mmCIF file of C-alpha atoms in Angstrom:
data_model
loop_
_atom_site.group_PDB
_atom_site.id
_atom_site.type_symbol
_atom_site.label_atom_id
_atom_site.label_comp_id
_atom_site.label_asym_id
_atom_site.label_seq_id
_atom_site.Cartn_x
_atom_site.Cartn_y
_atom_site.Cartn_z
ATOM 1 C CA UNK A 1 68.516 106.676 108.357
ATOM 2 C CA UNK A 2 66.923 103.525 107.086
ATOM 3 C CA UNK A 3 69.627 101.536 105.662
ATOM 4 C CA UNK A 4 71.995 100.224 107.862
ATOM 5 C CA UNK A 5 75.699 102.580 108.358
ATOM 6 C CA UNK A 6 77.844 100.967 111.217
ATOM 7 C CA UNK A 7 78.118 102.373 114.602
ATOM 8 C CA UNK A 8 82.483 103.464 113.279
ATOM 9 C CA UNK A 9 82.789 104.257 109.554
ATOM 10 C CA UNK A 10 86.349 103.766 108.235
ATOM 11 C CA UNK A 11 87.357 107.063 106.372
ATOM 12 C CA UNK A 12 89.341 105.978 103.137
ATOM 13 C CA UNK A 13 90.541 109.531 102.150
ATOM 14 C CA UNK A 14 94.490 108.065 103.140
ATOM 15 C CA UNK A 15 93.914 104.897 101.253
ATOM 16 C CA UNK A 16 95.024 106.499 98.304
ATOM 17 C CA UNK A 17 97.107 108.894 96.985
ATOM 18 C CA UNK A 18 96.939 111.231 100.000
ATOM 19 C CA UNK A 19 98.076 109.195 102.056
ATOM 20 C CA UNK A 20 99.190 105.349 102.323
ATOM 21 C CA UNK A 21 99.091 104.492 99.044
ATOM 22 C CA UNK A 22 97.466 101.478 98.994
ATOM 23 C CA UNK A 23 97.868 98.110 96.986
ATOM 24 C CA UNK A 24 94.510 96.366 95.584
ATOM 25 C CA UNK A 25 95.763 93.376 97.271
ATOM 26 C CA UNK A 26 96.330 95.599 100.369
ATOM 27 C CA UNK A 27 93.094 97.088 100.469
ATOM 28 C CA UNK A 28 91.188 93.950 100.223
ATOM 29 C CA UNK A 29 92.682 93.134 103.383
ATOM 30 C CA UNK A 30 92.060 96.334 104.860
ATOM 31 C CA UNK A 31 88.244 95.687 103.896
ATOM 32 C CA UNK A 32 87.965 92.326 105.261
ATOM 33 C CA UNK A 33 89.729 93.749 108.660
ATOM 34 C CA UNK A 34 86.658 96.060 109.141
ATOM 35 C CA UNK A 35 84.053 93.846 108.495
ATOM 36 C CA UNK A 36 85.581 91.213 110.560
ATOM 37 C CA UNK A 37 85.336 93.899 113.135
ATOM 38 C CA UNK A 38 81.461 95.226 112.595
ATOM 39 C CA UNK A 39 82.829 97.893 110.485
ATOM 40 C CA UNK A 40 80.965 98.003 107.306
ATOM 41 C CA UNK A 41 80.655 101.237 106.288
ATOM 42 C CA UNK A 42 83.108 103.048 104.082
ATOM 43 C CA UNK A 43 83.036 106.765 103.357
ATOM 44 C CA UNK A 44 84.465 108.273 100.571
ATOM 45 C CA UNK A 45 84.793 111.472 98.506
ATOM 46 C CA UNK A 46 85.171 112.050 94.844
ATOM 47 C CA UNK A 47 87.760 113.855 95.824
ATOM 48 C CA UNK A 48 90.166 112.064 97.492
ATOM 49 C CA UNK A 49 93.583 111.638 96.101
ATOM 50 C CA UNK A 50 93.111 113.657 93.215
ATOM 51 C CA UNK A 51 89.678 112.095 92.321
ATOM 52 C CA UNK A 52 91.985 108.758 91.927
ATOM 53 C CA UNK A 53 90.965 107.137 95.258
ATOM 54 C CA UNK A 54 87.548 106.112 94.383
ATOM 55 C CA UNK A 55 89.028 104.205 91.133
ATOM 56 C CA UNK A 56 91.396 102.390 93.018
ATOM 57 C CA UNK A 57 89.001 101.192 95.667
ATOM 58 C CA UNK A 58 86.387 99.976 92.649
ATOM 59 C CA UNK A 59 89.058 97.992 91.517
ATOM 60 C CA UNK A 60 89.990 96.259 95.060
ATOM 61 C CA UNK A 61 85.852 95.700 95.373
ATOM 62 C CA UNK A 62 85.326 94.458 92.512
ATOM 63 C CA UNK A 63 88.008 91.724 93.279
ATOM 64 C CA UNK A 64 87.557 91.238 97.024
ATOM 65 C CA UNK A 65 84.178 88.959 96.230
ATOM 66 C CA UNK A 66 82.717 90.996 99.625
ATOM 67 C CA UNK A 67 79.181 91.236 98.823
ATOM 68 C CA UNK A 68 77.840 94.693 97.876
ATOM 69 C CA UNK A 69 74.889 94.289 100.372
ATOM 70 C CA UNK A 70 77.177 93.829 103.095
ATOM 71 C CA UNK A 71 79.024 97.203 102.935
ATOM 72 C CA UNK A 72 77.407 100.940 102.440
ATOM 73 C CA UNK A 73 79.296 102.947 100.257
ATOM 74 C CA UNK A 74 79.137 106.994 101.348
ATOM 75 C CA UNK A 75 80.662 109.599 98.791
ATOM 76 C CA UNK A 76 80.350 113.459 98.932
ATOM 77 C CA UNK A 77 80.414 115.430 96.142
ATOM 78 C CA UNK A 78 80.690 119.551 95.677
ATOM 79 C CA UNK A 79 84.284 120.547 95.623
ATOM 80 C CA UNK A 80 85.682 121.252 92.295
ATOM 81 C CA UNK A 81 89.855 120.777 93.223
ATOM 82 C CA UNK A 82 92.519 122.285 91.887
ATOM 83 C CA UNK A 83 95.063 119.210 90.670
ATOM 84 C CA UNK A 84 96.560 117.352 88.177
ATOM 85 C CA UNK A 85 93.311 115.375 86.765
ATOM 86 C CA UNK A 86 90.701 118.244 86.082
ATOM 87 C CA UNK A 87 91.163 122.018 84.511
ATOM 88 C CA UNK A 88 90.328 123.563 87.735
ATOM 89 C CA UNK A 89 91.895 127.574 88.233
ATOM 90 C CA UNK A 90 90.516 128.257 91.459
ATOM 91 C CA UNK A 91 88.820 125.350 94.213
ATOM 92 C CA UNK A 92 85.543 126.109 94.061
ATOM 93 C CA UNK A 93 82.126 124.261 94.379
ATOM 94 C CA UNK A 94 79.520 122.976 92.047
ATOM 95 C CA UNK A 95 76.249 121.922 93.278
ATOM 96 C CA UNK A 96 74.058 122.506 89.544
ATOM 97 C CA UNK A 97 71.700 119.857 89.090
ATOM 98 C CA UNK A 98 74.047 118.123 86.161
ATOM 99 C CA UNK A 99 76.868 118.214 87.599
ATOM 100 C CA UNK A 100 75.508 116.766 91.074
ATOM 101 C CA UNK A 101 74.273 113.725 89.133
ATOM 102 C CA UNK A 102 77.340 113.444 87.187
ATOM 103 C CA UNK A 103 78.933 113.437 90.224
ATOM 104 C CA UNK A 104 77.246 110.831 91.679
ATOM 105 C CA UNK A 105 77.204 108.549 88.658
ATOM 106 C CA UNK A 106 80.967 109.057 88.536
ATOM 107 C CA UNK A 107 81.551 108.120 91.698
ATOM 108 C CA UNK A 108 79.360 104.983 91.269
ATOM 109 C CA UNK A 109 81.000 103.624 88.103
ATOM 110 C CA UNK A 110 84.469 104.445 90.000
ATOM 111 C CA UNK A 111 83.182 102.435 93.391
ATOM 112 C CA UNK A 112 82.573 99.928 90.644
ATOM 113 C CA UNK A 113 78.718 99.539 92.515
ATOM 114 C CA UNK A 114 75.304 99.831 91.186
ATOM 115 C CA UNK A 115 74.382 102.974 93.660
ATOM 116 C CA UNK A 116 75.596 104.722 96.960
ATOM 117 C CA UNK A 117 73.795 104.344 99.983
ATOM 118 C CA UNK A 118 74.378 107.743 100.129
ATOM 119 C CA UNK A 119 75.350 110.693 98.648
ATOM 120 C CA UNK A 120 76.402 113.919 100.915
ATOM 121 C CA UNK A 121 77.068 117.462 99.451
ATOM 122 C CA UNK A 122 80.944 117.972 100.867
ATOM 123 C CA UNK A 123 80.760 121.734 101.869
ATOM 124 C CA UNK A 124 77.963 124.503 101.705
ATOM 125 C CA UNK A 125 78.404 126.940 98.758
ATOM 126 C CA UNK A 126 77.073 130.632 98.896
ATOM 127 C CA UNK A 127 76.055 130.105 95.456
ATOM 128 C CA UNK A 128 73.779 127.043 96.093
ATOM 129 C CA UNK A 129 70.031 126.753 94.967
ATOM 130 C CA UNK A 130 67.475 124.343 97.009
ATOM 131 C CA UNK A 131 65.203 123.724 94.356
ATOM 132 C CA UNK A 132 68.538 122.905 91.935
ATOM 133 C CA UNK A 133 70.014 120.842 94.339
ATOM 134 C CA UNK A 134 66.489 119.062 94.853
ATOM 135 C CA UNK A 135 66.369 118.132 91.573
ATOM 136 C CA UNK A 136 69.253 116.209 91.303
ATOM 137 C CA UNK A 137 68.731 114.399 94.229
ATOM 138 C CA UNK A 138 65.022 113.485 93.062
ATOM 139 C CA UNK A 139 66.420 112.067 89.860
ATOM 140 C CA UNK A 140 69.179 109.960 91.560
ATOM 141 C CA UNK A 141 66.863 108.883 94.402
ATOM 142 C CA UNK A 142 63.756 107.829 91.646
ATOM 143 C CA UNK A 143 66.345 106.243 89.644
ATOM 144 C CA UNK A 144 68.135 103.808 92.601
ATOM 145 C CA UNK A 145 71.195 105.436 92.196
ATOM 146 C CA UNK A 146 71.418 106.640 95.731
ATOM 147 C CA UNK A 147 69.518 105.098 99.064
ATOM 148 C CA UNK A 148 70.338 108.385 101.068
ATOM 149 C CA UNK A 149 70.973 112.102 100.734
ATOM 150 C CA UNK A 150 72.940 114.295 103.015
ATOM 151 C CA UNK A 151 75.168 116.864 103.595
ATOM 152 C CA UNK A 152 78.695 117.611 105.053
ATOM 153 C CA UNK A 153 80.379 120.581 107.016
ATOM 154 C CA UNK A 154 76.881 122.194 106.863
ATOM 155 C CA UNK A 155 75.312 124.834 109.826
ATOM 156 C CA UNK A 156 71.735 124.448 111.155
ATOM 157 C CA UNK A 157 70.488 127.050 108.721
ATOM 158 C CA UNK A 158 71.896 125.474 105.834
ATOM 159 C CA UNK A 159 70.588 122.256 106.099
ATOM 160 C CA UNK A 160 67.248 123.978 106.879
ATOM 161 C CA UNK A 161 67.731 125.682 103.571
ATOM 162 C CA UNK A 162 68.274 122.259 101.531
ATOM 163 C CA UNK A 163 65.771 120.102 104.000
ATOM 164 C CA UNK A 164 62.952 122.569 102.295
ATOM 165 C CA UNK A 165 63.054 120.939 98.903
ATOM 166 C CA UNK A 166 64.564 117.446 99.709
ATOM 167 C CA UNK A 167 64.818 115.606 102.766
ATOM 168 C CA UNK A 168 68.315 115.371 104.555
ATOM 169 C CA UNK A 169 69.414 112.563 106.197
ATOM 170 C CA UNK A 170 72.714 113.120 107.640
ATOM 171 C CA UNK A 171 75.228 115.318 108.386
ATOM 172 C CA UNK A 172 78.910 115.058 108.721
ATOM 173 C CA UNK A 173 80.603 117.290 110.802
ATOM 174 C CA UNK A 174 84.202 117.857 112.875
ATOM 175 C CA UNK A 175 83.820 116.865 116.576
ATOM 176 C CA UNK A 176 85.803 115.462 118.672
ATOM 177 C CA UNK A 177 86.783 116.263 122.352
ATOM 178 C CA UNK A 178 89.220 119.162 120.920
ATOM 179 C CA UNK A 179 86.852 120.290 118.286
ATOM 180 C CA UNK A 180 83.429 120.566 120.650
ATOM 181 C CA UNK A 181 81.389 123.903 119.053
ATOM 182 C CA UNK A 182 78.864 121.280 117.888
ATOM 183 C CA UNK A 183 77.380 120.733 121.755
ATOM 184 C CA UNK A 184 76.888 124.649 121.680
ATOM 185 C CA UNK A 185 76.537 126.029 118.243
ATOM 186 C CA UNK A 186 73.024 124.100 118.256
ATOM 187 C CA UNK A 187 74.149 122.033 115.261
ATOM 188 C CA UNK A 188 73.607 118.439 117.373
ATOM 189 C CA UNK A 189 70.319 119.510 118.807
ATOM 190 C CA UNK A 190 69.240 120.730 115.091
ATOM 191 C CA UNK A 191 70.299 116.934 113.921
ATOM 192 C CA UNK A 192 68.577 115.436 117.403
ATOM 193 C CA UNK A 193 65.460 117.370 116.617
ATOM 194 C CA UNK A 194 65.310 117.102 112.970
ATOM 195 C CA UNK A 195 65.902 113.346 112.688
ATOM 196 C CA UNK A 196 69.220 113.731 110.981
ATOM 197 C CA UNK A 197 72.001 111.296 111.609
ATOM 198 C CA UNK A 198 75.188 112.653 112.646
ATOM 199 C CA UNK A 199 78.566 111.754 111.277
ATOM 200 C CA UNK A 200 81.914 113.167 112.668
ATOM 201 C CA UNK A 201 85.079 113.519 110.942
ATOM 202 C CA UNK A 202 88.648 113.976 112.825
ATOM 203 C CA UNK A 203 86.734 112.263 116.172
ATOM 204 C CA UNK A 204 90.342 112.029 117.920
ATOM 205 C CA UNK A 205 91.012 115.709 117.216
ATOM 206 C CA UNK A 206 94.150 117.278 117.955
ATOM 207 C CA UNK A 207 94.667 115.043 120.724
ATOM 208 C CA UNK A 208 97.806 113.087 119.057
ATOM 209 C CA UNK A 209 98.446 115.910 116.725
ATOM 210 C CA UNK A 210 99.071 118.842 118.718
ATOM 211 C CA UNK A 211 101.137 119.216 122.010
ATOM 212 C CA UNK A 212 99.849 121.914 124.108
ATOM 213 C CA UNK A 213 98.204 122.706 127.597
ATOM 214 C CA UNK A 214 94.828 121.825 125.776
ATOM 215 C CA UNK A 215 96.446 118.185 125.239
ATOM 216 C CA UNK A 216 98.519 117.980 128.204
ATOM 217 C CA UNK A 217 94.957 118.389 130.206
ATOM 218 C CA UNK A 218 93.194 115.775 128.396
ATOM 219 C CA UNK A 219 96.551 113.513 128.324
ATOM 220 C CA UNK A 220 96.758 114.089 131.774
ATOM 221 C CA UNK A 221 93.171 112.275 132.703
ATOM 222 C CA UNK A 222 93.186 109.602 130.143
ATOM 223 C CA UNK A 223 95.772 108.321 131.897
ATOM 224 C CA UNK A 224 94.017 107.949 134.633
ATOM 225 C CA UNK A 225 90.662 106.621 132.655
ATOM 226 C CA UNK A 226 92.785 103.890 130.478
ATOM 227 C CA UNK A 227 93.601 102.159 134.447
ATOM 228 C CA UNK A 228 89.655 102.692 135.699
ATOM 229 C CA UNK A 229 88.430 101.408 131.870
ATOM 230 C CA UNK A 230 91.220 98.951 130.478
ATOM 231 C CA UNK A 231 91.046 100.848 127.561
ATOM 232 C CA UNK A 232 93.098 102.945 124.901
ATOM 233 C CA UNK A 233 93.045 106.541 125.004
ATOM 234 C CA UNK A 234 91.795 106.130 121.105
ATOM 235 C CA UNK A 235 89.117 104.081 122.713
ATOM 236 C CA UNK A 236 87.923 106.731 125.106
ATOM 237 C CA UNK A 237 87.915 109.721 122.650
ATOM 238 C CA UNK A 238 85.362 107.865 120.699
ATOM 239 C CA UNK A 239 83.853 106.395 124.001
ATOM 240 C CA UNK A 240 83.321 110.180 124.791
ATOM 241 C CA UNK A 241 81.279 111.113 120.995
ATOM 242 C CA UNK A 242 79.626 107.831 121.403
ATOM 243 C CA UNK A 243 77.914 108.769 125.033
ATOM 244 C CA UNK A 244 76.159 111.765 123.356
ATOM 245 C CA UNK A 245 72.411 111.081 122.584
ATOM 246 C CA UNK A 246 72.282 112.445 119.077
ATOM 247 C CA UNK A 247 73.886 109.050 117.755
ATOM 248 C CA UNK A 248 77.147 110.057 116.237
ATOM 249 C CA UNK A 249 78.555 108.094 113.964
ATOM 250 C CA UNK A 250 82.303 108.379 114.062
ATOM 251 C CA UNK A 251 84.265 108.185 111.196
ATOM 252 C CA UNK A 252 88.194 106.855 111.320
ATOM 253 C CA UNK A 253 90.626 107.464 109.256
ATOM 254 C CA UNK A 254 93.602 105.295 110.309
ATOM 255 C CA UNK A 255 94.947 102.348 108.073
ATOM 256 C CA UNK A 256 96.191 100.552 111.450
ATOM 257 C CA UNK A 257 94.444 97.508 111.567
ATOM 258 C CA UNK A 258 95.051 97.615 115.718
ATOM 259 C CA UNK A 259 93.332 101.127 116.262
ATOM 260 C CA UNK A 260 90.584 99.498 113.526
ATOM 261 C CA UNK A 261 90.135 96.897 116.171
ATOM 262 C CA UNK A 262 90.446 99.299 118.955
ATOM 263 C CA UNK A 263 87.922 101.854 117.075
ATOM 264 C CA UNK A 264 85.244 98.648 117.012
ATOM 265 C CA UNK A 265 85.679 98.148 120.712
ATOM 266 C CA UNK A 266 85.301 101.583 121.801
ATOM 267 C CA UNK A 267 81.152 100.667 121.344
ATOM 268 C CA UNK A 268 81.801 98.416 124.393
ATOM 269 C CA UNK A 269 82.728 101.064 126.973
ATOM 270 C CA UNK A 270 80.226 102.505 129.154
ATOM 271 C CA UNK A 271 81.986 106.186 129.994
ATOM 272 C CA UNK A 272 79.816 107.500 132.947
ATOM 273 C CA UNK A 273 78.201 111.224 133.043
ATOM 274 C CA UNK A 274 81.162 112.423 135.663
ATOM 275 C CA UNK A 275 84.128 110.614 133.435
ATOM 276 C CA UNK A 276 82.398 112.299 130.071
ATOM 277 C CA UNK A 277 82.293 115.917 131.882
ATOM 278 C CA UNK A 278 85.772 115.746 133.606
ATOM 279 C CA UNK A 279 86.968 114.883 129.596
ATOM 280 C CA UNK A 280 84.996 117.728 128.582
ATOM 281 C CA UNK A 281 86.284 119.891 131.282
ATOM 282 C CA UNK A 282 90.030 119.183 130.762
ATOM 283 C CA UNK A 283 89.617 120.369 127.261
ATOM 284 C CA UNK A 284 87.985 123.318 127.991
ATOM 285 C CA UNK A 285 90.427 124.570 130.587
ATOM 286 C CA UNK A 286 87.551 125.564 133.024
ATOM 287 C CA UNK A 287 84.312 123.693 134.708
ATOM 288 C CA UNK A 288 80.936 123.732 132.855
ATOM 289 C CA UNK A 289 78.673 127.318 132.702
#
């Protein structure tokens, strides 16, 4: 991507009402903490908390006096939810031309910004049309309104599908050391070879979440690694995405300012080819093909 997106992105779906419930005065703070840290991307969807979350970041912006040129907004668009603030009977998605730009322009006024530096489709649809999704993006690109275009959750083929009317520029997918089908499903080599940037969502995985054999294994050598690396065992989960050579960016979703700090950090550690494997191996539950 041209424009710059930092190394982490903070994730602010749990700034809002699904999840922490923010103050203004509260998420100024939380915005100065990342930038103080190198973090200065912040993704978003229109989404998130009801489609309230965007609103109530706008408003912190708009009062934080951070310079827009400093930060790089990311929203993703698509998903028509079922809740309390639109007339939705089924979830569903929406990726018509109109309602893409409205979308986008929503999300903009709400971010209380002039554009996004950049806009990703949130899910594939079956229903989808290249050339209608192309001409939204034209319109918002021409007009300034976004810097970037991308997608979200999609496969290889489906970003070839969109990449033949408008260019894609990244990709946000799940990965994480619990969530690995990207390193063999092709969809990091596709992104590698295609000059897409990839994004990852959920980059610790189930690794706090879930307690099972899986976990125990990978538990069981971080242990070890925090003593050889003086570091967290947040730090080495996104040590371990950060080694691979397609460039993932990973994107964070905690509202603790220490694992924001510990998140920025995790650039620093050099996690050799053997460490990387043995990670890779533990969460497997058997060696390499």
């Amino acid at each position: 991507m041209k424009q710059k997106i930092s190394k982490i992105i903070q994730g602010c779906m749990t700034w809002g009402a699904w999840g922490n419930q923010l103050s203004k005065n509260e998420m100024i703070s939380m915005m100065n903490h990342c930038l103080e840290n190198g973090i200065t991307t912040f993704d978003h969807a229109d989404i998130y908390g009801d489609y309230t979350t965007e609103i109530d970041f706008g408003k912190a912006f708009s009062d934080s006096n951070i310079t827009r040129e400093n930060i790089q907004l990311i929203s993703k668009c698509g998903i028509q939810y079922v809740g309390e603030t639109r007339e939705n009977k089924v979830k569903h998605y929406q990726y018509d031309a109109n309602y893409i730009v409205w979308s986008a322009e929503k999300s903009i006024k709400d971010l209380e910004s002039d554009y996004l530096d950049l806009l990703l489709l949130h899910r594939p649809s079956a229903l989808m049309h290249p050339d209608e999704i192309a001409k939204a993006i034209d319109k918002l690109l021409s007009e300034g309104k976004i810097r970037a275009f991308g997608v979200s959750n999609f496969t290889p083929g489906q970003s070839d599908l969109i990449s033949s009317r408008t260019k894609i520029s990244a990709n946000q997918i799940e990965f994480s050391i619990t969530a690995f089908d990207a390193l063999h499903n092709g969809s990091l080599d596709h992104m590698k070879l295609n000059g897409i940037t990839p994004m990852c969502w959920s980059p610790l995985g189930g690794v706090f979440k879930n307690e099972n054999e899986q976990t125990q294994r990978i538990h069981q050598l971080l242990n070890e690694l925090c003593e050889s690396y003086n570091a967290t065992k947040d730090q080495l989960l996104l040590a371990w995405i950060l080694k691979h050579p397609a460039g993932i960016h990973p994107v964070i979703g905690t509202t603790n300012k220490d694992r924001i700090v510990n998140a920025a950090k995790a650039e620093d550690i050099g996690l050799t080819e053997i460490d990387w494997f043995r990670l890779l191996i533990e969460s497997q539950g058997h060696k390499v093909p």
